[in-house]
Amino acid sequence: MVQQIDTLQEVAHRYGAIVLDQWGVLHDGSAPYCNAIACLTDLKRAGLRLAVLSNSGKRAEPNAARITAMGFDAELFDVVMTSGEALWLDLAQGRVEARSFCPIERDIGDGAAWAKGLDIALTDDPAQADAILLMGLPDGADPAQYHDFTTIARVRDIPVLCTNPDRASPRAGGVTVVSPGTLAHDHADRGGRVEFYGKPHLPVFCAVEAALGLPPERLLMVGDSLEHDIAGAKGAGWDALFIAGGLHAAAFTGTEPPGKVIARLARTEGTALPDFTLPELC
């Protein structure tokens, strides 16, 4: 049974830290959600530790800067962890063999900015790369336009390193855009090699636990994706709070009780149920 609550403060005191997804929970990509800043400010004043865990192909620092630029105080968050940061750390510590990458990015230059400080090479030619770095897609992009890249990856049997496993992301005005996870899963379905960094995969949750110094039972994940935030958190042994007004907002426009909608969505996606739900962060 999913418990419907009125505010995050109702349950926040049970945990050592609250870990929040970024897109769909804190902001829509262009502006913060209306109650998000006030909610987190109140939690911080009450002594709660806060962290961000985002399926972003970029490193932690630019994501922290984005959040701050939207009006969130930089002092709110004890930890900012991204899937892009997790891959960067693995490369820096020698846990990834590939040294030449062909980036697929949301904006030109994202790959070069991400690679700073690493002894690696970037190339626009997938035939010259050790791996495809799938870190972002431009809003409105058709994944089919990248099939030449993934076809070459399959022919050459090189991996696609996907640092944003999300299949879709919410934007302003209730718009949803295709995200890199869609392309990565299509590539895997066609027999390609994919290595995912980020939610719902366990290592990134373990990285947050280590950064906060807290065991799984002391952590609450707040997210809007059943497939990534909720399933990942429950698999890691965390509690989870589902934000209904994010990625799945269109499913909650009728008269069906939210708990039943969540249960139906979870059955469809084959995921665990969250412990709590809110329409939005408040």
Coordinates of C-alpha atoms in Angstrom, one line a residue:
M1 CA 0.0 0.0 0.0
V2 CA 1.3 3.4 -1.0
Q3 CA 0.8 6.0 1.7
Q4 CA -0.4 9.4 0.4
I5 CA 1.0 12.2 2.4
D6 CA 0.5 16.0 2.3
T7 CA 4.0 17.2 2.8
L8 CA 7.5 15.7 2.8
Q9 CA 8.0 17.0 6.3
E10 CA 5.5 14.4 7.6
V11 CA 8.0 11.6 7.1
A12 CA 11.4 13.4 6.6
H13 CA 12.3 13.1 10.3
R14 CA 12.5 9.3 10.0
Y15 CA 15.6 9.5 7.8
G16 CA 19.2 10.6 8.1
A17 CA 19.0 12.2 4.6
I18 CA 16.6 12.9 1.8
V19 CA 17.9 12.2 -1.7
L20 CA 16.2 14.0 -4.5
D21 CA 16.0 13.4 -8.2
Q22 CA 16.5 16.6 -10.2
W23 CA 14.4 16.8 -13.4
G24 CA 10.7 16.3 -12.6
V25 CA 11.2 16.8 -8.9
L26 CA 13.2 20.0 -8.3
H27 CA 12.6 21.7 -11.7
D28 CA 11.3 21.2 -15.2
G29 CA 14.6 22.0 -17.0
S30 CA 13.9 25.7 -17.1
A31 CA 12.4 26.7 -13.7
P32 CA 11.9 25.3 -10.2
Y33 CA 8.6 23.8 -9.3
C34 CA 6.5 26.3 -7.3
N35 CA 7.0 24.8 -3.8
A36 CA 10.3 23.1 -4.2
I37 CA 12.7 25.8 -2.9
A38 CA 10.5 26.6 0.1
C39 CA 10.1 22.9 0.9
L40 CA 13.9 22.2 0.9
T41 CA 14.7 25.4 2.8
D42 CA 12.3 24.3 5.6
L43 CA 13.8 20.8 5.7
K44 CA 17.3 22.2 5.9
R45 CA 16.4 24.6 8.7
A46 CA 14.9 21.6 10.5
G47 CA 18.4 19.9 10.4
L48 CA 17.7 17.5 7.5
R49 CA 20.6 16.5 5.2
L50 CA 19.8 16.8 1.5
A51 CA 21.3 15.3 -1.6
V52 CA 20.7 15.2 -5.3
L53 CA 21.0 12.0 -7.4
S54 CA 20.4 12.7 -11.1
N55 CA 20.6 10.6 -14.2
S56 CA 22.5 13.4 -15.9
G57 CA 25.4 12.7 -18.3
K58 CA 27.1 15.9 -17.1
R59 CA 29.3 16.0 -14.0
A60 CA 28.1 17.0 -10.6
E61 CA 29.5 20.5 -10.7
P62 CA 27.5 21.8 -13.7
N63 CA 24.4 20.2 -12.3
A64 CA 24.9 21.9 -9.0
A65 CA 25.4 25.2 -10.8
R66 CA 22.2 24.7 -12.8
I67 CA 20.2 24.1 -9.6
T68 CA 21.8 27.2 -8.0
A69 CA 21.1 29.3 -11.0
M70 CA 17.4 28.4 -10.7
G71 CA 17.3 29.8 -7.2
F72 CA 18.1 26.9 -4.9
D73 CA 20.7 27.9 -2.3
A74 CA 24.0 26.1 -2.9
E75 CA 24.2 25.3 0.8
L76 CA 21.0 23.2 0.7
F77 CA 22.7 20.1 -0.6
D78 CA 25.4 18.0 1.2
V79 CA 26.0 15.8 -1.9
V80 CA 25.3 16.2 -5.6
M81 CA 25.8 12.9 -7.5
T82 CA 25.2 12.3 -11.2
S83 CA 25.6 9.3 -13.5
G84 CA 28.1 11.3 -15.5
E85 CA 30.1 11.9 -12.4
A86 CA 30.1 8.2 -11.6
L87 CA 31.6 7.3 -15.0
W88 CA 34.1 10.1 -14.7
L89 CA 35.3 8.8 -11.4
D90 CA 35.6 5.2 -12.8
L91 CA 37.7 6.5 -15.6
A92 CA 39.9 8.6 -13.3
Q93 CA 40.4 5.6 -11.1
G94 CA 41.3 3.2 -14.0
R95 CA 38.1 1.0 -13.8
V96 CA 37.2 1.6 -17.5
E97 CA 39.5 0.3 -20.2
A98 CA 38.3 2.5 -23.1
R99 CA 40.4 5.6 -23.8
S100 CA 38.8 7.0 -26.9
F101 CA 35.2 8.0 -27.0
C102 CA 32.7 9.2 -29.6
P103 CA 30.2 11.4 -27.7
I104 CA 26.5 11.8 -28.3
E105 CA 25.5 14.9 -26.5
R106 CA 22.6 17.3 -25.9
D107 CA 24.6 20.4 -26.7
I108 CA 27.8 20.7 -28.7
G109 CA 30.8 20.8 -26.3
D110 CA 29.1 18.8 -23.5
G111 CA 31.5 15.9 -24.1
A112 CA 34.6 18.1 -24.0
A113 CA 33.5 19.8 -20.8
W114 CA 32.8 16.4 -19.2
A115 CA 36.2 14.9 -20.2
K116 CA 38.3 17.7 -18.6
G117 CA 40.9 16.2 -16.2
L118 CA 40.8 12.8 -17.9
D119 CA 43.6 11.2 -20.0
I120 CA 41.2 10.3 -22.8
A121 CA 40.5 11.3 -26.4
L122 CA 37.2 12.3 -28.0
T123 CA 36.4 11.7 -31.7
D124 CA 33.4 12.5 -33.9
D125 CA 34.0 9.2 -35.8
P126 CA 32.6 6.1 -34.1
A127 CA 34.8 4.0 -36.3
Q128 CA 37.8 5.4 -34.5
A129 CA 36.5 5.1 -30.9
D130 CA 36.8 2.5 -28.2
A131 CA 33.3 3.3 -27.0
I132 CA 30.3 5.5 -27.7
L133 CA 29.6 8.0 -24.9
L134 CA 25.8 8.4 -24.8
M135 CA 25.4 11.4 -22.4
G136 CA 22.5 13.4 -23.9
L137 CA 20.0 14.0 -26.7
P138 CA 18.8 17.4 -27.9
D139 CA 15.2 18.1 -27.0
G140 CA 13.0 16.9 -29.8
A141 CA 15.7 14.6 -31.2
D142 CA 14.6 11.4 -33.0
P143 CA 16.7 8.5 -31.7
A144 CA 16.7 7.1 -35.2
Q145 CA 19.1 9.8 -36.4
Y146 CA 21.8 8.1 -34.2
H147 CA 21.4 4.6 -35.6
D148 CA 24.5 5.0 -37.8
F149 CA 26.5 5.4 -34.6
T150 CA 25.0 2.4 -32.9
T151 CA 25.2 0.3 -36.0
I152 CA 28.9 0.9 -36.2
A153 CA 29.2 0.1 -32.5
R154 CA 27.5 -3.3 -33.0
V155 CA 29.6 -4.1 -36.1
R156 CA 32.8 -3.2 -34.2
D157 CA 31.5 -4.7 -30.9
I158 CA 32.4 -1.7 -28.9
P159 CA 30.3 -0.7 -25.9
V160 CA 27.8 2.2 -25.6
L161 CA 28.4 3.8 -22.2
C162 CA 25.0 5.4 -21.3
T163 CA 25.3 8.1 -18.6
N164 CA 21.6 9.0 -18.7
P165 CA 19.5 5.8 -18.5
D166 CA 16.2 7.8 -18.5
R167 CA 14.0 6.9 -21.4
A168 CA 12.0 10.2 -21.1
S169 CA 12.2 13.5 -19.2
P170 CA 9.6 16.1 -18.3
R171 CA 9.8 19.7 -19.5
A172 CA 7.9 22.9 -18.9
G173 CA 4.2 22.9 -19.8
G174 CA 3.8 19.2 -19.3
V175 CA 5.9 18.3 -22.3
T176 CA 7.9 15.0 -22.2
V177 CA 11.0 14.5 -24.4
V178 CA 12.9 11.4 -25.4
S179 CA 16.0 10.8 -23.4
P180 CA 19.2 8.7 -24.0
G181 CA 17.9 5.6 -22.3
T182 CA 15.5 5.1 -25.2
L183 CA 18.4 4.9 -27.7
A184 CA 20.5 2.7 -25.3
H185 CA 17.7 0.2 -24.8
D186 CA 17.0 0.0 -28.5
H187 CA 20.7 -0.6 -29.1
A188 CA 20.7 -3.4 -26.5
D189 CA 17.5 -5.0 -28.0
R190 CA 19.3 -5.1 -31.3
G191 CA 22.2 -7.0 -29.8
G192 CA 24.5 -4.1 -28.9
R193 CA 26.6 -3.8 -25.8
V194 CA 25.4 -1.2 -23.3
E195 CA 26.9 -0.3 -19.9
F196 CA 24.5 1.9 -17.9
Y197 CA 25.6 4.4 -15.3
G198 CA 23.0 5.8 -13.0
K199 CA 19.6 4.9 -11.6
P200 CA 18.2 2.2 -11.3
H201 CA 21.6 0.5 -11.2
L202 CA 23.0 -0.2 -7.7
P203 CA 26.5 1.4 -7.9
V204 CA 25.3 5.0 -8.0
F205 CA 23.1 4.4 -5.0
C206 CA 26.1 2.9 -3.1
A207 CA 28.1 6.0 -4.1
V208 CA 25.6 8.3 -2.4
E209 CA 25.6 6.1 0.7
A210 CA 29.3 6.4 0.9
A211 CA 29.3 10.1 0.3
L212 CA 26.7 10.6 3.1
G213 CA 28.1 8.0 5.4
L214 CA 24.6 6.5 5.9
P215 CA 23.2 2.9 5.6
P216 CA 20.4 2.2 3.2
E217 CA 17.6 2.1 5.8
R218 CA 18.4 5.7 6.7
L219 CA 17.8 7.1 3.2
L220 CA 14.7 8.2 1.4
M221 CA 14.7 8.7 -2.4
V222 CA 12.3 11.3 -3.8
G223 CA 11.7 10.8 -7.5
D224 CA 9.2 10.8 -10.4
S225 CA 10.4 7.8 -12.4
L226 CA 9.1 4.4 -11.2
E227 CA 11.6 2.7 -13.5
H228 CA 14.7 4.5 -12.3
D229 CA 14.1 6.4 -9.0
I230 CA 11.7 4.1 -7.3
A231 CA 12.9 0.7 -8.6
G232 CA 16.5 1.7 -8.0
A233 CA 15.9 2.9 -4.5
K234 CA 13.9 -0.1 -3.4
G235 CA 16.6 -2.4 -5.0
A236 CA 19.2 -0.6 -2.9
G237 CA 17.2 -1.1 0.3
W238 CA 16.1 2.6 0.5
D239 CA 12.6 3.9 1.1
A240 CA 11.0 5.8 -1.8
L241 CA 8.6 8.7 -2.3
F242 CA 7.0 9.0 -5.7
I243 CA 6.2 12.5 -7.2
A244 CA 3.1 12.0 -9.3
G245 CA 3.3 15.3 -11.1
G246 CA 6.5 14.7 -12.9
L247 CA 7.2 12.2 -15.6
H248 CA 3.9 10.3 -15.2
A249 CA 1.7 13.4 -14.7
A250 CA -0.6 12.5 -17.6
A251 CA -1.7 9.3 -15.8
F252 CA -3.2 11.3 -12.9
T253 CA -5.6 13.5 -14.7
G254 CA -8.7 11.4 -14.2
T255 CA -10.8 10.5 -11.2
E256 CA -9.0 7.2 -10.3
P257 CA -7.4 7.4 -6.8
P258 CA -3.6 8.1 -7.0
G259 CA -2.8 4.9 -5.1
K260 CA -4.5 2.8 -7.8
V261 CA -2.9 4.7 -10.6
I262 CA 0.5 4.1 -9.1
A263 CA -0.2 0.4 -8.6
R264 CA -1.3 0.1 -12.2
L265 CA 1.8 1.9 -13.5
A266 CA 4.1 -0.2 -11.3
R267 CA 2.5 -3.5 -12.6
T268 CA 2.9 -2.2 -16.2
E269 CA 6.5 -1.3 -15.7
G270 CA 7.3 -4.3 -13.5
T271 CA 8.6 -2.2 -10.6
A272 CA 8.3 -2.1 -6.9
L273 CA 5.8 0.2 -5.2
P274 CA 7.0 3.4 -3.5
D275 CA 6.4 3.8 0.2
F276 CA 4.8 7.3 -0.1
T277 CA 3.5 9.6 -2.8
L278 CA 3.0 13.4 -3.2
P279 CA 1.5 15.3 -6.2
E280 CA 4.6 17.5 -6.2
L281 CA 7.5 18.4 -3.9
C282 CA 6.1 20.3 -1.0

